[in-house]
Amino acid sequence: MDKDRRRLSAQQRQKAKDAFVRSFSASEFILELVEDVNQKQSSSSKEEKSYARNFDLNKLYTWASEQDKARFDRYSIYYDESRGKEYLSPQEEQSRSIVPYLSPNVAREILTLLGVVDVRS
């Protein structure tokens, strides 16, 4: 334990949390989630390497599969041609229905359900 650590009262903690939330850009976070999940996975060492992921796709699969069907469409994490205009770009056909691919709308829905962003953000 850090003996010099400052102890905050509940009011001070709430004030710090509120200041953090005010500086938080929900749109930027949504875009970061979409770009991270949608980055192409390289299938061989010859292909361009993908960037390190910030969001674990296995955890996304698990979370989506555990959701109540009335609350969240677990298949919405996959590319849907009928909603193609919602995506930033189309997913490669060979990856469809295998690898998650999010639209900003679905990313916002996920983050709202997780309590990370407010519906109004």
Short mmCIF file of N, CA, C and O in Angstrom, two decimals, residues 5 12 25 30 36 44 51-53 59 68 70-71 79-80 83 85-87 96 100 109 116 119-120:
data_model
loop_
_atom_site.label_atom_id
_atom_site.label_comp_id
_atom_site.label_asym_id
_atom_site.label_seq_id
_atom_site.Cartn_x
_atom_site.Cartn_y
_atom_site.Cartn_z
N ARG A 5 -0.54 7.72 -0.39
CA ARG A 5 -1.74 7.80 -1.21
C ARG A 5 -2.79 8.65 -0.53
O ARG A 5 -3.05 8.52 0.66
N GLN A 12 -15.60 13.40 -3.01
CA GLN A 12 -14.44 13.68 -3.85
C GLN A 12 -14.30 12.63 -4.96
O GLN A 12 -13.98 12.97 -6.10
N SER A 25 -15.28 10.83 -24.52
CA SER A 25 -16.03 10.95 -25.76
C SER A 25 -16.61 9.59 -26.13
O SER A 25 -15.87 8.68 -26.53
N ILE A 30 -16.75 4.39 -29.17
CA ILE A 30 -17.51 3.53 -30.07
C ILE A 30 -16.70 3.25 -31.32
O ILE A 30 -16.59 2.10 -31.77
N ASP A 36 -11.32 -1.78 -33.72
CA ASP A 36 -10.57 -2.87 -33.13
C ASP A 36 -11.19 -4.22 -33.47
O ASP A 36 -10.50 -5.14 -33.92
N SER A 44 -1.99 -15.87 -42.27
CA SER A 44 -0.65 -16.44 -42.45
C SER A 44 0.38 -15.39 -42.11
O SER A 44 0.10 -14.20 -42.06
N TYR A 51 -3.01 -5.27 -35.92
CA TYR A 51 -2.59 -4.55 -34.73
C TYR A 51 -3.00 -5.35 -33.50
O TYR A 51 -3.90 -6.18 -33.55
N ALA A 52 -2.36 -5.06 -32.40
CA ALA A 52 -2.74 -5.71 -31.15
C ALA A 52 -4.17 -5.29 -30.81
O ALA A 52 -4.56 -4.15 -31.02
N ARG A 53 -4.94 -6.24 -30.34
CA ARG A 53 -6.34 -5.95 -30.00
C ARG A 53 -6.46 -5.39 -28.59
O ARG A 53 -5.78 -5.84 -27.68
N LYS A 59 -14.23 -12.84 -25.58
CA LYS A 59 -15.11 -12.26 -24.56
C LYS A 59 -16.34 -11.65 -25.21
O LYS A 59 -17.44 -11.71 -24.65
N ASP A 68 -29.86 -12.02 -23.06
CA ASP A 68 -31.27 -12.37 -23.24
C ASP A 68 -31.67 -11.96 -24.66
O ASP A 68 -31.41 -10.83 -25.08
N ALA A 70 -34.40 -11.14 -25.89
CA ALA A 70 -35.31 -10.00 -25.94
C ALA A 70 -34.56 -8.68 -25.74
O ALA A 70 -35.05 -7.62 -26.12
N ARG A 71 -33.37 -8.76 -25.17
CA ARG A 71 -32.60 -7.56 -24.86
C ARG A 71 -31.55 -7.23 -25.93
O ARG A 71 -31.27 -6.07 -26.21
N TYR A 79 -21.51 -9.49 -39.46
CA TYR A 79 -21.89 -8.66 -40.60
C TYR A 79 -23.24 -9.12 -41.16
O TYR A 79 -23.49 -10.30 -41.33
N ASP A 80 -24.10 -8.16 -41.46
CA ASP A 80 -25.43 -8.44 -42.02
C ASP A 80 -25.57 -7.62 -43.30
O ASP A 80 -25.65 -6.39 -43.25
N ARG A 83 -28.08 -4.87 -43.72
CA ARG A 83 -27.83 -3.60 -43.01
C ARG A 83 -26.48 -3.01 -43.42
O ARG A 83 -25.83 -2.30 -42.66
N LYS A 85 -25.40 -0.60 -45.12
CA LYS A 85 -25.17 0.85 -45.05
C LYS A 85 -24.81 1.31 -43.63
O LYS A 85 -24.30 2.41 -43.46
N GLU A 86 -25.07 0.48 -42.62
CA GLU A 86 -24.77 0.85 -41.24
C GLU A 86 -23.28 0.70 -40.91
O GLU A 86 -22.81 1.26 -39.93
N TYR A 87 -22.55 -0.07 -41.70
CA TYR A 87 -21.15 -0.35 -41.41
C TYR A 87 -20.24 0.71 -42.01
O TYR A 87 -20.58 1.36 -42.99
N ARG A 96 -17.46 -13.57 -43.17
CA ARG A 96 -18.81 -13.34 -42.69
C ARG A 96 -19.35 -14.56 -41.95
O ARG A 96 -19.11 -15.69 -42.36
N PRO A 100 -16.67 -11.75 -35.74
CA PRO A 100 -17.52 -10.58 -35.47
C PRO A 100 -17.11 -9.37 -36.32
O PRO A 100 -15.93 -9.19 -36.64
N GLU A 109 -24.93 -0.02 -28.91
CA GLU A 109 -25.87 -0.84 -28.15
C GLU A 109 -25.14 -1.69 -27.10
O GLU A 109 -25.57 -1.79 -25.95
N VAL A 116 -21.34 1.52 -20.22
CA VAL A 116 -20.16 2.33 -20.52
C VAL A 116 -20.54 3.66 -21.13
O VAL A 116 -19.93 4.68 -20.86
N VAL A 119 -27.27 6.25 -23.47
CA VAL A 119 -28.04 6.23 -24.72
C VAL A 119 -28.00 7.59 -25.38
O VAL A 119 -27.96 7.70 -26.59
N ARG A 120 -27.98 8.65 -24.61
CA ARG A 120 -28.01 10.00 -25.17
C ARG A 120 -26.67 10.47 -25.69
O ARG A 120 -26.58 11.48 -26.35
#
